[in-house]
Amino acid sequence: MELTGRFHNRIVTVFIVIITFLGVVLIATDWQEMRQVLAQTDWKYLPLVLLFTFLSYAFYSYSYAVVANILGIQMRKRELAEVCFISTVVNHVLTTGGVVGYSLRYLLMKMYNVSLKDVLTSSFLHYYLTSLDMLTFLPLSFIYLLLNASVPRGIVITLGLMTLLFGLVLSLITGLVLFPSRRRSIISLLARFGRKILRRDMLSWWIQFDDTLTCGTEAFRRQPITLVWVMLLTLLDFSCSIIAMGFVFEALGPAVKAGDLVTGYVIGIMAGLLSMVPGGLGVQEGSMASIYALLGVHFGQAVLAAILFRILYYLLPYFLILPFYNRLRRKANQQVPMQS
C-alpha cells in the first residue's frame, strides 16, 4: 500500500531531524579540539575557503542534476541539485557505506514521485563519473609520494594495496557501465540473492534497472557534449575542493606546494572512504597529516589543516540540511498535485 504524501513527508522529516541530531552529537564530541584549531586560524583566509567549498558542492550537485535529467527523471535541476547536496553532506559526515545518504536521497525524491530504480540508477552512474578524477589521481599521487619522500616500507605496502583495490573497483564498475552484457550475470546473481534471502522475486526490478542504465549510457553516446559537461563539472568540483584545502593551509601557516597539496588530499580522502568510522573520523585527518608530514610539511600544521578542513568543508554545510529540506518539501507539495 502506497504511503500518503503527508505521511511520507512526516517520515522524511523525522529522518532529517534524527540525522541532524546525530551530526550535532558528532560535532559536540570533538568541539574542544575544533575550538582550539579555530583559535589558531588566520580568519582572513576563511572567506576564500568557504567560497571554494560552496563552488565545489555547487558543481558536484549540478552534475547530478544533469545526469538525472538525461536518465529521464522529471524534476527541475535546482531541486535535483539540492537533493544531491543534502545526501552528499550526510554521506560525508555519517559514513555508512552511503546507506544513510542514499536512503535519504530516495525519500526526498519520492516526494516528487521518482522511483527507487531511477534514484539508484542515476546515483550509480553519477557516482561512477564523479569518482573518475579521484581514482585517476590516486596512482599518480602514490607515484609522486614515492618520488618525493622517504616512505617507510609498511606505508608503501598499505598505500600500494589501497591503490590496487581502488583500481580493481574502477575496472569492474567501468566494465559494468560500458558493457551491458557483463551486467547480466550480476543481475542474475542479485535476483537469486533476493529470492533466497529476502524471499522476493526482484528479477524484473533489476532488469528495469539495467535497461535504465543502458538508456543513460546510450544517451551519453548520442550526446557526448553532455558527458563532457558532466566531466568538466566534476573536474571543477575536484579542483575547488583542493583549492579550499590550500587556503586552509595558508590560514594556519606557510603555503604547501601544489604537488604536495594534491597528493596529501587525494590519499587522505581515499583512506577515509575505506573507513567505516562515521565520516572517516580520525582516519582521514591522520592519513592526510601523515602524508603531508612525509612530504616535508610540519606535522602540527598538517594536523590542524586536516581538522580545519573537516570543520569548514564537511561539518559547516551540515547545518544547511534543514533549510534546503524545507524548500524541497514546499516545492514538492506545489508540484506533485499539479502533476496528478
mmCIF file of C-alpha atoms in Angstrom:
data_model
loop_
_atom_site.group_PDB
_atom_site.id
_atom_site.type_symbol
_atom_site.label_atom_id
_atom_site.label_comp_id
_atom_site.label_asym_id
_atom_site.label_seq_id
_atom_site.Cartn_x
_atom_site.Cartn_y
_atom_site.Cartn_z
ATOM 1 C CA MET A 1 0.000 0.000 0.000
ATOM 2 C CA GLU A 2 1.332 3.423 -1.058
ATOM 3 C CA LEU A 3 2.137 5.877 1.661
ATOM 4 C CA THR A 4 0.129 9.060 1.543
ATOM 5 C CA GLY A 5 2.080 12.177 0.696
ATOM 6 C CA ARG A 6 1.541 13.659 4.131
ATOM 7 C CA PHE A 7 2.621 10.512 5.962
ATOM 8 C CA HIS A 8 5.671 10.167 3.723
ATOM 9 C CA ASN A 9 6.661 13.778 4.425
ATOM 10 C CA ARG A 10 6.431 13.087 8.151
ATOM 11 C CA ILE A 11 8.746 10.096 7.785
ATOM 12 C CA VAL A 12 11.263 12.191 5.840
ATOM 13 C CA THR A 13 11.051 14.986 8.413
ATOM 14 C CA VAL A 14 11.700 12.573 11.289
ATOM 15 C CA PHE A 15 14.604 11.060 9.345
ATOM 16 C CA ILE A 16 16.080 14.524 8.691
ATOM 17 C CA VAL A 17 15.755 15.508 12.362
ATOM 18 C CA ILE A 18 17.461 12.278 13.502
ATOM 19 C CA ILE A 19 20.296 12.778 11.013
ATOM 20 C CA THR A 20 20.733 16.390 12.112
ATOM 21 C CA PHE A 21 20.835 15.302 15.752
ATOM 22 C CA LEU A 22 23.492 12.667 15.001
ATOM 23 C CA GLY A 23 25.563 15.290 13.222
ATOM 24 C CA VAL A 24 25.324 17.638 16.184
ATOM 25 C CA VAL A 25 26.423 14.812 18.513
ATOM 26 C CA LEU A 26 29.464 14.077 16.342
ATOM 27 C CA ILE A 27 30.403 17.758 16.301
ATOM 28 C CA ALA A 28 29.896 18.101 20.060
ATOM 29 C CA THR A 29 32.235 15.191 20.794
ATOM 30 C CA ASP A 30 35.096 16.990 19.037
ATOM 31 C CA TRP A 31 34.118 20.563 19.875
ATOM 32 C CA GLN A 32 37.038 21.265 22.217
ATOM 33 C CA GLU A 33 39.538 20.172 19.583
ATOM 34 C CA MET A 34 37.749 22.199 16.911
ATOM 35 C CA ARG A 35 37.689 25.309 19.079
ATOM 36 C CA GLN A 36 41.449 25.064 19.646
ATOM 37 C CA VAL A 37 42.025 24.815 15.890
ATOM 38 C CA LEU A 38 39.790 27.805 15.163
ATOM 39 C CA ALA A 39 41.670 29.833 17.777
ATOM 40 C CA GLN A 40 44.912 29.330 15.813
ATOM 41 C CA THR A 41 43.394 30.227 12.445
ATOM 42 C CA ASP A 42 44.055 33.388 10.422
ATOM 43 C CA TRP A 43 40.433 34.293 9.721
ATOM 44 C CA LYS A 44 41.148 36.427 6.655
ATOM 45 C CA TYR A 45 41.529 33.234 4.596
ATOM 46 C CA LEU A 46 38.272 31.667 5.765
ATOM 47 C CA PRO A 47 36.017 33.516 3.270
ATOM 48 C CA LEU A 48 38.117 32.039 0.459
ATOM 49 C CA VAL A 49 37.831 28.557 1.960
ATOM 50 C CA LEU A 50 34.059 28.969 2.211
ATOM 51 C CA LEU A 51 33.820 30.340 -1.344
ATOM 52 C CA PHE A 52 35.579 27.357 -2.890
ATOM 53 C CA THR A 53 33.677 24.980 -0.620
ATOM 54 C CA PHE A 54 30.430 26.456 -1.950
ATOM 55 C CA LEU A 55 31.643 26.174 -5.556
ATOM 56 C CA SER A 56 32.751 22.580 -5.019
ATOM 57 C CA TYR A 57 29.342 21.484 -3.731
ATOM 58 C CA ALA A 58 27.566 23.528 -6.413
ATOM 59 C CA PHE A 59 29.487 21.899 -9.275
ATOM 60 C CA TYR A 60 29.077 18.410 -7.808
ATOM 61 C CA SER A 61 25.362 18.793 -7.122
ATOM 62 C CA TYR A 62 24.613 20.315 -10.518
ATOM 63 C CA SER A 63 26.438 17.450 -12.234
ATOM 64 C CA TYR A 64 23.967 15.061 -10.574
ATOM 65 C CA ALA A 65 21.081 17.133 -11.894
ATOM 66 C CA VAL A 66 22.465 16.795 -15.433
ATOM 67 C CA VAL A 67 22.879 13.010 -15.073
ATOM 68 C CA ALA A 68 19.392 12.597 -13.575
ATOM 69 C CA ASN A 69 17.769 14.615 -16.353
ATOM 70 C CA ILE A 70 19.470 12.627 -19.110
ATOM 71 C CA LEU A 71 18.031 9.476 -17.492
ATOM 72 C CA GLY A 72 14.561 10.973 -17.798
ATOM 73 C CA ILE A 73 13.905 11.945 -14.169
ATOM 74 C CA GLN A 74 11.216 14.620 -14.239
ATOM 75 C CA MET A 75 12.487 17.078 -11.657
ATOM 76 C CA ARG A 76 13.906 20.544 -12.104
ATOM 77 C CA LYS A 77 17.680 20.822 -11.966
ATOM 78 C CA ARG A 78 17.571 23.057 -8.900
ATOM 79 C CA GLU A 79 15.609 20.530 -6.842
ATOM 80 C CA LEU A 80 17.816 17.682 -8.062
ATOM 81 C CA ALA A 81 20.932 19.634 -7.104
ATOM 82 C CA GLU A 82 19.528 20.371 -3.644
ATOM 83 C CA VAL A 83 18.685 16.687 -3.102
ATOM 84 C CA CYS A 84 22.225 15.754 -4.129
ATOM 85 C CA PHE A 85 23.703 18.374 -1.806
ATOM 86 C CA ILE A 86 21.752 17.129 1.223
ATOM 87 C CA SER A 87 22.515 13.445 0.659
ATOM 88 C CA THR A 88 26.186 14.143 -0.114
ATOM 89 C CA VAL A 89 26.697 16.175 3.059
ATOM 90 C CA VAL A 90 25.067 13.394 5.082
ATOM 91 C CA ASN A 91 27.323 10.773 3.475
ATOM 92 C CA HIS A 92 30.379 12.898 4.264
ATOM 93 C CA VAL A 93 29.582 13.041 7.967
ATOM 94 C CA LEU A 94 27.736 9.759 8.579
ATOM 95 C CA THR A 95 29.845 7.192 6.741
ATOM 96 C CA THR A 96 27.791 4.005 6.472
ATOM 97 C CA GLY A 97 28.835 2.884 3.019
ATOM 98 C CA GLY A 98 26.465 5.505 1.614
ATOM 99 C CA VAL A 99 23.391 3.774 3.061
ATOM 100 C CA VAL A 100 22.112 6.744 5.095
ATOM 101 C CA GLY A 101 22.781 9.382 2.449
ATOM 102 C CA TYR A 102 21.312 7.454 -0.473
ATOM 103 C CA SER A 103 18.326 6.306 1.578
ATOM 104 C CA LEU A 104 17.656 9.952 2.333
ATOM 105 C CA ARG A 105 18.057 10.797 -1.363
ATOM 106 C CA TYR A 106 15.375 8.252 -2.226
ATOM 107 C CA LEU A 107 12.999 9.564 0.438
ATOM 108 C CA LEU A 108 13.459 13.124 -0.817
ATOM 109 C CA MET A 109 12.967 12.220 -4.481
ATOM 110 C CA LYS A 110 9.968 10.024 -3.671
ATOM 111 C CA MET A 111 8.217 13.264 -2.684
ATOM 112 C CA TYR A 112 8.429 14.055 -6.422
ATOM 113 C CA ASN A 113 7.195 10.550 -7.385
ATOM 114 C CA VAL A 114 10.619 9.347 -8.550
ATOM 115 C CA SER A 115 11.001 5.561 -8.358
ATOM 116 C CA LEU A 116 13.690 3.772 -6.368
ATOM 117 C CA LYS A 117 15.023 2.292 -9.613
ATOM 118 C CA ASP A 118 15.596 5.748 -11.109
ATOM 119 C CA VAL A 119 17.196 7.059 -7.908
ATOM 120 C CA LEU A 120 19.625 4.130 -7.751
ATOM 121 C CA THR A 121 20.458 4.233 -11.457
ATOM 122 C CA SER A 122 21.130 7.972 -11.514
ATOM 123 C CA SER A 123 23.135 7.788 -8.281
ATOM 124 C CA PHE A 124 25.202 4.836 -9.505
ATOM 125 C CA LEU A 125 26.043 6.484 -12.832
ATOM 126 C CA HIS A 126 26.769 9.847 -11.214
ATOM 127 C CA TYR A 127 28.985 8.341 -8.526
ATOM 128 C CA TYR A 128 30.949 6.460 -11.163
ATOM 129 C CA LEU A 129 31.513 9.543 -13.326
ATOM 130 C CA THR A 130 32.425 11.803 -10.412
ATOM 131 C CA SER A 131 34.846 9.244 -8.950
ATOM 132 C CA LEU A 132 36.982 9.081 -12.077
ATOM 133 C CA ASP A 133 39.093 12.124 -11.210
ATOM 134 C CA MET A 134 39.947 10.937 -7.690
ATOM 135 C CA LEU A 135 40.616 7.375 -8.865
ATOM 136 C CA THR A 136 42.817 8.713 -11.671
ATOM 137 C CA PHE A 137 44.824 10.914 -9.324
ATOM 138 C CA LEU A 138 45.291 8.169 -6.691
ATOM 139 C CA PRO A 139 48.011 6.178 -8.539
ATOM 140 C CA LEU A 140 49.613 9.442 -9.687
ATOM 141 C CA SER A 141 49.673 10.652 -6.076
ATOM 142 C CA PHE A 142 51.164 7.350 -4.935
ATOM 143 C CA ILE A 143 53.960 7.660 -7.512
ATOM 144 C CA TYR A 144 54.526 11.320 -6.589
ATOM 145 C CA LEU A 145 54.854 10.354 -2.929
ATOM 146 C CA LEU A 146 57.415 7.641 -3.704
ATOM 147 C CA LEU A 147 59.469 10.066 -5.807
ATOM 148 C CA ASN A 148 59.388 12.977 -3.374
ATOM 149 C CA ALA A 149 59.524 11.429 0.098
ATOM 150 C CA SER A 150 61.264 8.730 2.075
ATOM 151 C CA VAL A 151 58.327 6.416 2.744
ATOM 152 C CA PRO A 152 58.526 3.538 5.271
ATOM 153 C CA ARG A 153 58.017 0.093 3.752
ATOM 154 C CA GLY A 154 54.833 -0.571 5.712
ATOM 155 C CA ILE A 155 53.198 2.600 4.401
ATOM 156 C CA VAL A 156 54.305 1.772 0.846
ATOM 157 C CA ILE A 157 52.638 -1.641 1.085
ATOM 158 C CA THR A 158 49.442 -0.223 2.619
ATOM 159 C CA LEU A 159 49.108 2.563 0.060
ATOM 160 C CA GLY A 160 50.011 0.191 -2.759
ATOM 161 C CA LEU A 161 47.260 -2.224 -1.735
ATOM 162 C CA MET A 162 44.781 0.647 -1.399
ATOM 163 C CA THR A 163 45.678 1.903 -4.876
ATOM 164 C CA LEU A 164 45.357 -1.603 -6.307
ATOM 165 C CA LEU A 165 41.983 -2.130 -4.616
ATOM 166 C CA PHE A 166 40.507 1.084 -5.964
ATOM 167 C CA GLY A 167 41.982 0.347 -9.390
ATOM 168 C CA LEU A 168 40.233 -3.032 -9.456
ATOM 169 C CA VAL A 169 36.959 -1.446 -8.328
ATOM 170 C CA LEU A 170 37.259 1.164 -11.093
ATOM 171 C CA SER A 171 37.903 -1.525 -13.715
ATOM 172 C CA LEU A 172 34.951 -3.607 -12.517
ATOM 173 C CA ILE A 173 32.498 -0.713 -12.452
ATOM 174 C CA THR A 174 33.705 0.569 -15.829
ATOM 175 C CA GLY A 175 33.034 -2.844 -17.309
ATOM 176 C CA LEU A 176 29.542 -2.915 -15.803
ATOM 177 C CA VAL A 177 28.716 0.587 -17.030
ATOM 178 C CA LEU A 178 30.093 0.323 -20.568
ATOM 179 C CA PHE A 179 29.263 -3.307 -21.395
ATOM 180 C CA PRO A 180 25.621 -4.258 -20.697
ATOM 181 C CA SER A 181 26.270 -7.940 -21.469
ATOM 182 C CA ARG A 182 28.560 -8.149 -18.434
ATOM 183 C CA ARG A 183 25.772 -6.935 -16.175
ATOM 184 C CA ARG A 184 23.551 -9.916 -16.984
ATOM 185 C CA SER A 185 25.424 -12.355 -14.739
ATOM 186 C CA ILE A 186 25.495 -9.804 -11.895
ATOM 187 C CA ILE A 187 21.754 -9.230 -12.280
ATOM 188 C CA SER A 188 21.071 -12.981 -12.178
ATOM 189 C CA LEU A 189 23.178 -13.281 -9.022
ATOM 190 C CA LEU A 190 21.330 -10.398 -7.339
ATOM 191 C CA ALA A 191 17.977 -11.873 -8.347
ATOM 192 C CA ARG A 192 18.896 -15.250 -6.809
ATOM 193 C CA PHE A 193 20.028 -13.443 -3.659
ATOM 194 C CA GLY A 194 16.656 -11.683 -3.477
ATOM 195 C CA ARG A 195 14.748 -14.947 -3.796
ATOM 196 C CA LYS A 196 16.819 -16.871 -1.241
ATOM 197 C CA ILE A 197 17.497 -14.224 1.390
ATOM 198 C CA LEU A 198 14.750 -11.626 1.011
ATOM 199 C CA ARG A 199 12.100 -14.071 -0.262
ATOM 200 C CA ARG A 200 11.234 -11.686 -3.080
ATOM 201 C CA ASP A 201 11.471 -12.061 -6.847
ATOM 202 C CA MET A 202 13.383 -8.940 -7.873
ATOM 203 C CA LEU A 203 14.482 -10.075 -11.348
ATOM 204 C CA SER A 204 12.095 -7.755 -13.192
ATOM 205 C CA TRP A 205 13.197 -4.841 -10.990
ATOM 206 C CA TRP A 206 16.883 -5.463 -11.753
ATOM 207 C CA ILE A 207 16.113 -5.816 -15.463
ATOM 208 C CA GLN A 208 14.441 -2.399 -15.371
ATOM 209 C CA PHE A 209 17.483 -1.011 -13.550
ATOM 210 C CA ASP A 210 19.725 -2.485 -16.259
ATOM 211 C CA ASP A 211 17.544 -1.050 -19.034
ATOM 212 C CA THR A 212 17.575 2.409 -17.463
ATOM 213 C CA LEU A 213 21.356 2.337 -17.056
ATOM 214 C CA THR A 214 21.722 1.228 -20.679
ATOM 215 C CA CYS A 215 19.468 4.084 -21.794
ATOM 216 C CA GLY A 216 21.628 6.502 -19.812
ATOM 217 C CA THR A 217 24.904 5.329 -21.341
ATOM 218 C CA GLU A 218 23.327 5.347 -24.806
ATOM 219 C CA ALA A 219 22.104 8.901 -24.200
ATOM 220 C CA PHE A 220 25.648 9.969 -23.340
ATOM 221 C CA ARG A 221 26.889 8.332 -26.545
ATOM 222 C CA ARG A 222 24.301 10.276 -28.547
ATOM 223 C CA GLN A 223 25.072 13.497 -26.660
ATOM 224 C CA PRO A 224 28.825 13.407 -25.986
ATOM 225 C CA ILE A 225 28.819 17.129 -25.209
ATOM 226 C CA THR A 226 26.640 16.369 -22.167
ATOM 227 C CA LEU A 227 29.161 13.797 -20.962
ATOM 228 C CA VAL A 228 31.952 16.349 -21.448
ATOM 229 C CA TRP A 229 29.882 18.857 -19.447
ATOM 230 C CA VAL A 230 29.445 16.406 -16.561
ATOM 231 C CA MET A 231 33.157 15.587 -16.539
ATOM 232 C CA LEU A 232 34.013 19.304 -16.590
ATOM 233 C CA LEU A 233 31.724 19.912 -13.610
ATOM 234 C CA THR A 234 33.397 17.008 -11.819
ATOM 235 C CA LEU A 235 36.864 18.400 -12.506
ATOM 236 C CA LEU A 236 35.768 21.830 -11.271
ATOM 237 C CA ASP A 237 34.401 20.265 -8.069
ATOM 238 C CA PHE A 238 37.667 18.386 -7.527
ATOM 239 C CA SER A 239 39.762 21.493 -8.224
ATOM 240 C CA CYS A 240 37.711 23.731 -5.929
ATOM 241 C CA SER A 241 37.957 21.280 -3.032
ATOM 242 C CA ILE A 242 41.750 21.174 -3.385
ATOM 243 C CA ILE A 243 41.953 24.973 -3.637
ATOM 244 C CA ALA A 244 39.876 25.178 -0.446
ATOM 245 C CA MET A 245 42.394 22.853 1.208
ATOM 246 C CA GLY A 246 45.212 25.092 0.005
ATOM 247 C CA PHE A 247 43.674 28.153 1.644
ATOM 248 C CA VAL A 248 43.173 26.125 4.831
ATOM 249 C CA PHE A 249 46.938 25.608 4.969
ATOM 250 C CA GLU A 250 47.549 29.322 4.383
ATOM 251 C CA ALA A 251 45.182 30.120 7.241
ATOM 252 C CA LEU A 252 47.396 28.079 9.570
ATOM 253 C CA GLY A 253 50.908 28.796 8.306
ATOM 254 C CA PRO A 254 53.102 28.504 5.211
ATOM 255 C CA ALA A 255 51.519 27.513 1.892
ATOM 256 C CA VAL A 256 52.065 23.993 0.547
ATOM 257 C CA LYS A 257 53.399 23.132 -2.916
ATOM 258 C CA ALA A 258 50.733 22.124 -5.443
ATOM 259 C CA GLY A 259 52.031 18.566 -5.874
ATOM 260 C CA ASP A 260 52.236 18.024 -2.117
ATOM 261 C CA LEU A 261 48.776 19.527 -1.647
ATOM 262 C CA VAL A 262 47.093 17.245 -4.188
ATOM 263 C CA THR A 263 48.927 14.116 -3.017
ATOM 264 C CA GLY A 264 48.057 14.503 0.663
ATOM 265 C CA TYR A 265 44.473 15.434 -0.161
ATOM 266 C CA VAL A 266 43.783 12.522 -2.517
ATOM 267 C CA ILE A 267 45.387 9.834 -0.344
ATOM 268 C CA GLY A 268 43.706 11.181 2.795
ATOM 269 C CA ILE A 269 40.253 11.251 1.195
ATOM 270 C CA MET A 270 40.581 7.742 -0.221
ATOM 271 C CA ALA A 271 41.798 6.371 3.116
ATOM 272 C CA GLY A 272 38.780 7.970 4.786
ATOM 273 C CA LEU A 273 36.469 6.243 2.289
ATOM 274 C CA LEU A 274 37.802 2.851 3.356
ATOM 275 C CA SER A 275 36.940 3.588 6.980
ATOM 276 C CA MET A 276 33.538 2.685 8.399
ATOM 277 C CA VAL A 277 34.048 5.135 11.257
ATOM 278 C CA PRO A 278 31.443 7.961 10.987
ATOM 279 C CA GLY A 279 32.748 10.386 8.390
ATOM 280 C CA GLY A 280 36.092 8.571 8.403
ATOM 281 C CA LEU A 281 36.569 10.350 11.724
ATOM 282 C CA GLY A 282 40.260 10.435 12.585
ATOM 283 C CA VAL A 283 41.277 8.184 9.676
ATOM 284 C CA GLN A 284 41.101 10.909 7.057
ATOM 285 C CA GLU A 285 42.831 13.515 9.233
ATOM 286 C CA GLY A 286 45.532 11.091 10.336
ATOM 287 C CA SER A 287 46.199 9.908 6.790
ATOM 288 C CA MET A 288 46.346 13.444 5.414
ATOM 289 C CA ALA A 289 48.619 14.698 8.181
ATOM 290 C CA SER A 290 50.973 11.718 7.828
ATOM 291 C CA ILE A 291 51.307 12.099 4.058
ATOM 292 C CA TYR A 292 51.868 15.845 4.314
ATOM 293 C CA ALA A 293 54.493 15.243 7.017
ATOM 294 C CA LEU A 294 56.306 12.750 4.782
ATOM 295 C CA LEU A 295 56.379 15.439 2.087
ATOM 296 C CA GLY A 296 58.036 17.920 4.431
ATOM 297 C CA VAL A 297 55.062 19.828 5.834
ATOM 298 C CA HIS A 298 55.262 20.497 9.572
ATOM 299 C CA PHE A 299 53.204 17.749 11.219
ATOM 300 C CA GLY A 300 51.445 20.131 13.621
ATOM 301 C CA GLN A 301 50.297 22.363 10.764
ATOM 302 C CA ALA A 302 49.172 19.318 8.763
ATOM 303 C CA VAL A 303 47.045 18.002 11.644
ATOM 304 C CA LEU A 304 45.438 21.394 12.233
ATOM 305 C CA ALA A 305 44.786 21.821 8.498
ATOM 306 C CA ALA A 306 43.087 18.418 8.243
ATOM 307 C CA ILE A 307 40.843 19.214 11.216
ATOM 308 C CA LEU A 308 40.012 22.725 9.979
ATOM 309 C CA PHE A 309 39.166 21.337 6.540
ATOM 310 C CA ARG A 310 36.760 18.888 8.156
ATOM 311 C CA ILE A 311 35.079 21.720 10.072
ATOM 312 C CA LEU A 312 34.644 24.034 7.093
ATOM 313 C CA TYR A 313 34.151 21.597 4.210
ATOM 314 C CA TYR A 314 32.228 18.753 5.858
ATOM 315 C CA LEU A 315 30.597 19.908 9.080
ATOM 316 C CA LEU A 316 29.566 23.503 8.356
ATOM 317 C CA PRO A 317 27.434 22.560 5.295
ATOM 318 C CA TYR A 318 25.663 20.022 7.518
ATOM 319 C CA PHE A 319 23.686 22.839 9.117
ATOM 320 C CA LEU A 320 22.164 23.761 5.738
ATOM 321 C CA ILE A 321 20.289 20.463 5.532
ATOM 322 C CA LEU A 322 17.110 21.671 7.256
ATOM 323 C CA PRO A 323 16.668 24.905 5.217
ATOM 324 C CA PHE A 324 17.152 23.020 1.938
ATOM 325 C CA TYR A 325 14.793 20.260 3.044
ATOM 326 C CA ASN A 326 12.073 22.758 3.950
ATOM 327 C CA ARG A 327 12.300 24.281 0.484
ATOM 328 C CA LEU A 328 12.215 20.863 -1.215
ATOM 329 C CA ARG A 329 9.124 19.886 0.759
ATOM 330 C CA ARG A 330 7.321 23.102 -0.181
ATOM 331 C CA LYS A 331 8.168 22.659 -3.864
ATOM 332 C CA ALA A 332 7.074 19.017 -3.794
ATOM 333 C CA ASN A 333 3.727 19.981 -2.265
ATOM 334 C CA GLN A 334 3.256 22.563 -5.028
ATOM 335 C CA GLN A 335 4.319 20.407 -7.979
ATOM 336 C CA VAL A 336 3.062 16.908 -7.242
ATOM 337 C CA PRO A 337 -0.646 17.884 -7.001
ATOM 338 C CA MET A 338 -0.286 19.711 -10.324
ATOM 339 C CA GLN A 339 1.086 16.548 -11.956
ATOM 340 C CA SER A 340 -1.663 14.281 -10.597
#
